[in-house]
Amino acid sequence: MSSMQHNPVQNISFTTFKLNGFHDLGEWRPILFIPYLLMFLLSTTSNSILIFLIISQRALHSPMFVLIGLMAVVDLCWPVVFVPNMLFSFLFNWNGISLLGCLIQMFCLHYVGSYQSTLLLWMALDRFFAICRPLYYHKYMQMPNFLKFIIVPVIRNVILITTMVSLAGKLQFCMKNEIDHCFCEHMALVQLACGDISINNLVGLLTAFLIPTVDFVFITASYIIIFATVIKSGKSHLKAINTCVTHIIVITSCLVLTFMAFLSYRIRNNFSINSRIFMSTMHVLFPSCFNPIIYGIRTKEIREHFLKFVNHLKVVPQ
């Protein structure tokens, strides 16, 4: 009889979950609606304007600006996956999600997010050819040739994220059905499993190593070569290096936030659950809000076209 009393929990696998992000804040939790809504609106507006400018202005149809436009698409789509659901949860406590819905959200979050570092790698590649191999720039940056550089990272991201999510979907969840997060982050769900999760943890580590870490290694190598070339050539590439500085600002902020969010689940630390959730949400929202602003301010061509667009809006009502 005693074994029967202990085993039923083992045989239950939850198929619905509650996202209890910031649950400890109690009655103060709805106040979070305001800052997160403002950040979501800033992200949506700034990225939409940037995408509109790059699509509508023929002068911005060069490879570099197309890549910046793709980054804006990633930054626009990434928060859409979880922020609206999170805002409803803050206001109305609508925090239920099915296992299938959780896995779909997990895939979308991690797959879209994987292209942050990958796009920064492609931008570094663009700057490498522009500064270090200018005679070959148009040859290598034409779409048929550039596809050779695109296809391998795309296949890598698809395989790794699909494997990670598929393995999470095969687990039995009998610990509890409350996820201490505002969205279905991989480890937040996996740690609720009652079986062995060592394979899931390993695949998560491999995904983190083979996507952002490998991308940042190649990005660093590219910029070392770029800066060495600029130093040798004197002042001839100062304009091009200004674009590189913009990328380095974005790369640094992405790298710091990515590894803080990732390591908070995998190493012993004194972070509270709320601090961990805050870092994970900022990992998505901070770049989405400020990437378009950084590119808009520091990229001369985008800044000029934005000012023309604003001046045109002022003239139209008259």
Short mmCIF file of C-alpha atoms in Angstrom, two decimals:
data_model
loop_
_atom_site.label_atom_id
_atom_site.label_comp_id
_atom_site.label_asym_id
_atom_site.label_seq_id
_atom_site.Cartn_x
_atom_site.Cartn_y
_atom_site.Cartn_z
CA MET A 1 0.00 0.00 0.00
CA SER A 2 2.80 2.41 0.81
CA SER A 3 4.33 2.01 -2.68
CA MET A 4 0.93 2.69 -4.25
CA GLN A 5 0.66 5.91 -2.26
CA HIS A 6 4.00 7.17 -3.51
CA ASN A 7 3.84 6.09 -7.15
CA PRO A 8 0.71 7.80 -8.56
CA VAL A 9 2.51 11.16 -8.77
CA GLN A 10 5.18 9.47 -10.88
CA ASN A 11 2.50 8.33 -13.35
CA ILE A 12 1.02 11.80 -13.84
CA SER A 13 2.38 13.96 -16.66
CA PHE A 14 0.96 17.47 -16.70
CA THR A 15 -0.27 18.74 -20.07
CA THR A 16 -1.26 22.23 -18.89
CA PHE A 17 0.88 24.72 -17.00
CA LYS A 18 0.67 28.06 -15.21
CA LEU A 19 3.21 30.79 -16.00
CA ASN A 20 3.82 32.31 -12.56
CA GLY A 21 6.36 34.98 -13.45
CA PHE A 22 6.79 37.60 -10.67
CA HIS A 23 4.15 35.76 -8.63
CA ASP A 24 5.96 36.72 -5.39
CA LEU A 25 5.12 40.39 -5.99
CA GLY A 26 1.48 39.67 -5.18
CA GLU A 27 -0.77 42.74 -5.48
CA TRP A 28 2.13 44.78 -6.91
CA ARG A 29 2.38 42.47 -9.93
CA PRO A 30 -0.17 44.37 -12.13
CA ILE A 31 2.03 47.48 -11.90
CA LEU A 32 4.58 45.68 -14.10
CA PHE A 33 2.06 46.04 -16.94
CA ILE A 34 3.08 49.70 -17.41
CA PRO A 35 6.89 49.42 -17.93
CA TYR A 36 6.59 46.24 -20.01
CA LEU A 37 3.85 47.78 -22.18
CA LEU A 38 5.98 50.90 -22.74
CA MET A 39 8.99 48.80 -23.73
CA PHE A 40 6.82 46.68 -26.04
CA LEU A 41 5.41 49.81 -27.74
CA LEU A 42 8.90 51.29 -28.09
CA SER A 43 10.17 48.05 -29.64
CA THR A 44 7.20 47.70 -32.02
CA THR A 45 7.26 51.37 -33.13
CA SER A 46 11.02 51.81 -33.55
CA ASN A 47 11.54 48.53 -35.41
CA SER A 48 8.51 49.13 -37.66
CA ILE A 49 9.85 52.58 -38.61
CA LEU A 50 13.30 51.13 -39.32
CA ILE A 51 11.85 48.36 -41.50
CA PHE A 52 9.64 50.89 -43.35
CA LEU A 53 12.61 53.19 -44.05
CA ILE A 54 14.80 50.38 -45.39
CA ILE A 55 12.02 48.99 -47.61
CA SER A 56 10.82 52.36 -48.93
CA GLN A 57 14.19 54.09 -49.56
CA ARG A 58 16.06 52.69 -52.55
CA ALA A 59 19.30 54.22 -51.25
CA LEU A 60 19.10 51.81 -48.30
CA HIS A 61 18.85 48.65 -50.42
CA SER A 62 22.53 47.72 -50.03
CA PRO A 63 23.50 44.45 -48.26
CA MET A 64 24.39 46.13 -44.95
CA PHE A 65 21.04 47.94 -44.64
CA VAL A 66 19.14 44.81 -45.69
CA LEU A 67 20.87 42.99 -42.79
CA ILE A 68 19.95 45.83 -40.41
CA GLY A 69 16.36 45.50 -41.70
CA LEU A 70 16.41 41.75 -40.98
CA MET A 71 17.69 42.48 -37.48
CA ALA A 72 14.74 44.85 -37.04
CA VAL A 73 12.37 42.04 -38.17
CA VAL A 74 13.89 39.74 -35.51
CA ASP A 75 13.62 42.49 -32.88
CA LEU A 76 10.00 43.13 -33.89
CA CYS A 77 8.91 39.46 -33.86
CA TRP A 78 10.81 38.29 -30.77
CA PRO A 79 8.78 40.18 -28.10
CA VAL A 80 5.50 39.49 -29.95
CA VAL A 81 5.91 35.80 -29.09
CA PHE A 82 5.44 36.35 -25.33
CA VAL A 83 4.87 40.00 -24.29
CA PRO A 84 1.11 40.26 -25.14
CA ASN A 85 0.43 37.04 -23.22
CA MET A 86 2.56 38.32 -20.32
CA LEU A 87 0.68 41.65 -20.21
CA PHE A 88 -2.69 39.87 -20.01
CA SER A 89 -1.26 37.75 -17.21
CA PHE A 90 -0.24 40.86 -15.25
CA LEU A 91 -3.67 42.48 -15.60
CA PHE A 92 -6.12 39.57 -15.59
CA ASN A 93 -4.02 36.69 -14.24
CA TRP A 94 -4.50 34.78 -17.54
CA ASN A 95 -1.49 32.56 -17.05
CA GLY A 96 -2.55 29.13 -18.34
CA ILE A 97 -0.78 27.46 -21.27
CA SER A 98 -0.92 23.95 -22.74
CA LEU A 99 2.18 21.80 -23.16
CA LEU A 100 1.88 22.10 -26.96
CA GLY A 101 1.44 25.88 -26.71
CA CYS A 102 4.44 26.02 -24.36
CA LEU A 103 6.63 24.05 -26.79
CA ILE A 104 5.54 26.21 -29.75
CA GLN A 105 6.33 29.37 -27.75
CA MET A 106 9.67 27.89 -26.71
CA PHE A 107 10.59 27.06 -30.31
CA CYS A 108 9.61 30.52 -31.59
CA LEU A 109 11.49 32.30 -28.79
CA HIS A 110 14.72 30.33 -29.14
CA TYR A 111 14.64 30.08 -32.94
CA VAL A 112 13.95 33.77 -33.58
CA GLY A 113 16.42 34.69 -30.83
CA SER A 114 19.16 32.55 -32.39
CA TYR A 115 19.29 34.97 -35.32
CA GLN A 116 20.43 37.88 -33.15
CA SER A 117 24.01 36.59 -33.04
CA THR A 118 23.78 35.06 -36.53
CA LEU A 119 22.76 38.40 -38.11
CA LEU A 120 25.58 40.15 -36.24
CA LEU A 121 27.94 37.56 -37.75
CA TRP A 122 26.64 38.31 -41.25
CA MET A 123 27.06 42.06 -40.58
CA ALA A 124 30.66 41.44 -39.47
CA LEU A 125 31.19 39.47 -42.70
CA ASP A 126 29.80 42.40 -44.71
CA ARG A 127 32.20 44.83 -42.99
CA PHE A 128 35.09 42.38 -43.49
CA PHE A 129 34.63 42.37 -47.27
CA ALA A 130 33.90 46.13 -47.39
CA ILE A 131 37.08 47.07 -45.50
CA CYS A 132 39.54 44.19 -45.95
CA ARG A 133 38.56 42.91 -49.43
CA PRO A 134 36.89 45.93 -51.12
CA LEU A 135 37.68 44.69 -54.65
CA TYR A 136 35.74 41.48 -53.98
CA TYR A 137 32.87 43.08 -52.02
CA HIS A 138 30.25 43.07 -54.80
CA LYS A 139 31.26 39.60 -55.89
CA TYR A 140 30.81 38.01 -52.47
CA MET A 141 27.89 40.14 -51.28
CA GLN A 142 25.70 39.42 -54.32
CA MET A 143 22.79 37.27 -53.17
CA PRO A 144 23.77 34.02 -54.99
CA ASN A 145 27.25 34.08 -53.39
CA PHE A 146 26.08 35.44 -50.03
CA LEU A 147 23.62 32.51 -49.78
CA LYS A 148 26.68 30.27 -49.30
CA PHE A 149 27.40 32.09 -46.05
CA ILE A 150 23.73 32.10 -45.00
CA ILE A 151 22.71 28.49 -45.58
CA VAL A 152 25.01 26.78 -43.01
CA PRO A 153 24.01 28.95 -40.00
CA VAL A 154 20.31 28.66 -40.95
CA ILE A 155 20.48 24.83 -41.09
CA ARG A 156 22.47 24.81 -37.81
CA ASN A 157 19.88 26.96 -36.02
CA VAL A 158 16.94 24.88 -37.29
CA ILE A 159 18.49 21.52 -36.30
CA LEU A 160 19.69 22.59 -32.84
CA ILE A 161 16.53 24.43 -31.75
CA THR A 162 14.23 21.71 -33.15
CA THR A 163 16.24 19.01 -31.34
CA MET A 164 16.21 20.97 -28.07
CA VAL A 165 12.43 21.55 -28.16
CA SER A 166 11.62 18.01 -29.34
CA LEU A 167 13.57 16.46 -26.45
CA ALA A 168 11.78 18.77 -24.00
CA GLY A 169 8.43 17.63 -25.43
CA LYS A 170 9.22 13.96 -24.69
CA LEU A 171 9.71 14.52 -20.95
CA GLN A 172 7.20 13.53 -18.25
CA PHE A 173 6.25 16.53 -16.09
CA CYS A 174 5.20 15.30 -12.67
CA MET A 175 7.01 17.68 -10.29
CA LYS A 176 4.47 20.51 -10.54
CA ASN A 177 2.65 22.39 -13.30
CA GLU A 178 3.73 25.89 -12.30
CA ILE A 179 6.50 27.47 -14.40
CA ASP A 180 8.35 30.19 -12.48
CA HIS A 181 8.64 32.39 -15.55
CA CYS A 182 6.65 34.75 -17.80
CA PHE A 183 7.24 32.57 -20.86
CA CYS A 184 8.26 29.02 -21.74
CA GLU A 185 12.02 29.28 -21.49
CA HIS A 186 13.74 25.93 -22.10
CA MET A 187 15.24 25.27 -18.67
CA ALA A 188 12.26 26.79 -16.83
CA LEU A 189 10.11 23.99 -18.30
CA VAL A 190 12.69 21.17 -18.33
CA GLN A 191 13.49 21.49 -14.62
CA LEU A 192 9.86 20.49 -13.87
CA ALA A 193 10.45 17.02 -15.36
CA CYS A 194 10.54 14.04 -13.01
CA GLY A 195 12.98 11.95 -15.08
CA ASP A 196 16.62 12.35 -16.07
CA ILE A 197 17.18 15.74 -17.77
CA SER A 198 20.96 15.42 -18.32
CA ILE A 199 20.48 15.00 -22.10
CA ASN A 200 18.25 18.09 -22.23
CA ASN A 201 20.81 20.07 -20.25
CA LEU A 202 23.61 18.87 -22.55
CA VAL A 203 21.66 19.78 -25.71
CA GLY A 204 20.89 23.20 -24.20
CA LEU A 205 24.60 23.74 -23.50
CA LEU A 206 25.54 22.57 -27.01
CA THR A 207 22.95 24.94 -28.52
CA ALA A 208 24.37 27.84 -26.52
CA PHE A 209 27.91 26.89 -27.56
CA LEU A 210 27.26 26.17 -31.24
CA ILE A 211 25.06 29.24 -31.91
CA PRO A 212 25.88 32.42 -29.93
CA THR A 213 29.35 31.34 -28.73
CA VAL A 214 30.60 30.19 -32.16
CA ASP A 215 29.03 33.26 -33.80
CA PHE A 216 30.76 35.61 -31.37
CA VAL A 217 34.13 33.85 -31.88
CA PHE A 218 33.88 34.46 -35.65
CA ILE A 219 32.62 38.02 -35.07
CA THR A 220 35.60 38.75 -32.80
CA ALA A 221 38.05 37.29 -35.33
CA SER A 222 36.48 39.40 -38.11
CA TYR A 223 36.77 42.64 -36.13
CA ILE A 224 40.37 41.92 -35.10
CA ILE A 225 41.27 41.61 -38.81
CA ILE A 226 39.17 44.69 -39.65
CA PHE A 227 40.86 46.88 -37.00
CA ALA A 228 44.31 45.63 -38.03
CA THR A 229 43.52 46.59 -41.65
CA VAL A 230 42.26 50.04 -40.59
CA ILE A 231 45.39 50.73 -38.52
CA LYS A 232 47.59 49.82 -41.48
CA SER A 233 45.60 51.91 -43.97
CA GLY A 234 45.44 55.07 -41.84
CA LYS A 235 42.33 57.23 -42.06
CA SER A 236 40.91 55.88 -45.31
CA HIS A 237 38.43 53.58 -43.57
CA LEU A 238 37.33 55.78 -40.66
CA LYS A 239 33.78 56.08 -42.03
CA ALA A 240 33.47 52.31 -42.34
CA ILE A 241 34.89 51.77 -38.83
CA ASN A 242 32.09 53.96 -37.43
CA THR A 243 29.59 51.31 -38.55
CA CYS A 244 31.74 48.66 -36.85
CA VAL A 245 31.59 50.57 -33.56
CA THR A 246 27.78 50.49 -33.80
CA HIS A 247 27.89 46.72 -34.26
CA ILE A 248 30.30 46.29 -31.34
CA ILE A 249 27.92 48.21 -29.03
CA VAL A 250 25.04 45.93 -30.07
CA ILE A 251 27.20 42.77 -29.89
CA THR A 252 28.45 43.60 -26.38
CA SER A 253 24.97 44.27 -24.97
CA CYS A 254 23.58 41.09 -26.61
CA LEU A 255 26.49 38.96 -25.35
CA VAL A 256 26.25 40.18 -21.74
CA LEU A 257 22.46 39.75 -21.54
CA THR A 258 22.50 36.35 -23.31
CA PHE A 259 25.05 34.78 -20.97
CA MET A 260 23.56 36.32 -17.82
CA ALA A 261 20.16 34.83 -18.73
CA PHE A 262 21.70 31.49 -19.74
CA LEU A 263 24.08 30.99 -16.81
CA SER A 264 21.52 32.02 -14.17
CA TYR A 265 19.88 28.58 -14.63
CA ARG A 266 23.07 26.53 -14.83
CA ILE A 267 25.46 27.76 -12.14
CA ARG A 268 24.98 28.31 -8.44
CA ASN A 269 24.13 31.94 -7.78
CA ASN A 270 22.31 34.18 -5.36
CA PHE A 271 19.81 35.44 -7.95
CA SER A 272 16.22 35.39 -6.74
CA ILE A 273 13.55 33.91 -9.01
CA ASN A 274 12.30 37.44 -9.80
CA SER A 275 15.83 38.59 -10.72
CA ARG A 276 16.26 35.59 -13.02
CA ILE A 277 12.91 36.28 -14.73
CA PHE A 278 13.77 39.97 -15.08
CA MET A 279 17.11 39.13 -16.76
CA SER A 280 15.40 36.72 -19.18
CA THR A 281 12.75 39.27 -20.19
CA MET A 282 15.37 42.03 -20.58
CA HIS A 283 17.46 39.64 -22.68
CA VAL A 284 14.63 39.85 -25.24
CA LEU A 285 13.23 43.34 -24.72
CA PHE A 286 16.38 45.42 -24.20
CA PRO A 287 17.96 44.65 -27.62
CA SER A 288 14.55 44.87 -29.32
CA CYS A 289 14.00 48.37 -27.92
CA PHE A 290 17.46 49.83 -28.35
CA ASN A 291 18.97 48.17 -31.45
CA PRO A 292 16.90 50.31 -33.87
CA ILE A 293 17.67 53.45 -31.84
CA ILE A 294 21.41 52.68 -31.83
CA TYR A 295 21.41 51.96 -35.57
CA GLY A 296 19.24 55.02 -36.25
CA ILE A 297 21.49 57.39 -34.32
CA ARG A 298 24.90 56.01 -35.28
CA THR A 299 24.22 55.14 -38.95
CA LYS A 300 24.36 58.38 -40.95
CA GLU A 301 22.29 57.19 -43.93
CA ILE A 302 19.45 55.85 -41.75
CA ARG A 303 19.50 59.01 -39.61
CA GLU A 304 19.24 61.26 -42.68
CA HIS A 305 16.36 59.30 -44.22
CA PHE A 306 14.53 59.27 -40.88
CA LEU A 307 14.83 63.07 -40.59
CA LYS A 308 13.53 63.45 -44.17
CA PHE A 309 10.61 61.17 -43.28
CA VAL A 310 9.79 63.25 -40.16
CA ASN A 311 10.03 66.52 -42.11
CA HIS A 312 7.74 65.08 -44.78
CA LEU A 313 5.14 64.22 -42.09
CA LYS A 314 5.28 67.79 -40.83
CA VAL A 315 4.65 69.20 -44.33
CA VAL A 316 1.80 66.83 -45.33
CA PRO A 317 -0.98 68.28 -43.06
CA GLN A 318 -0.45 71.74 -44.54
#
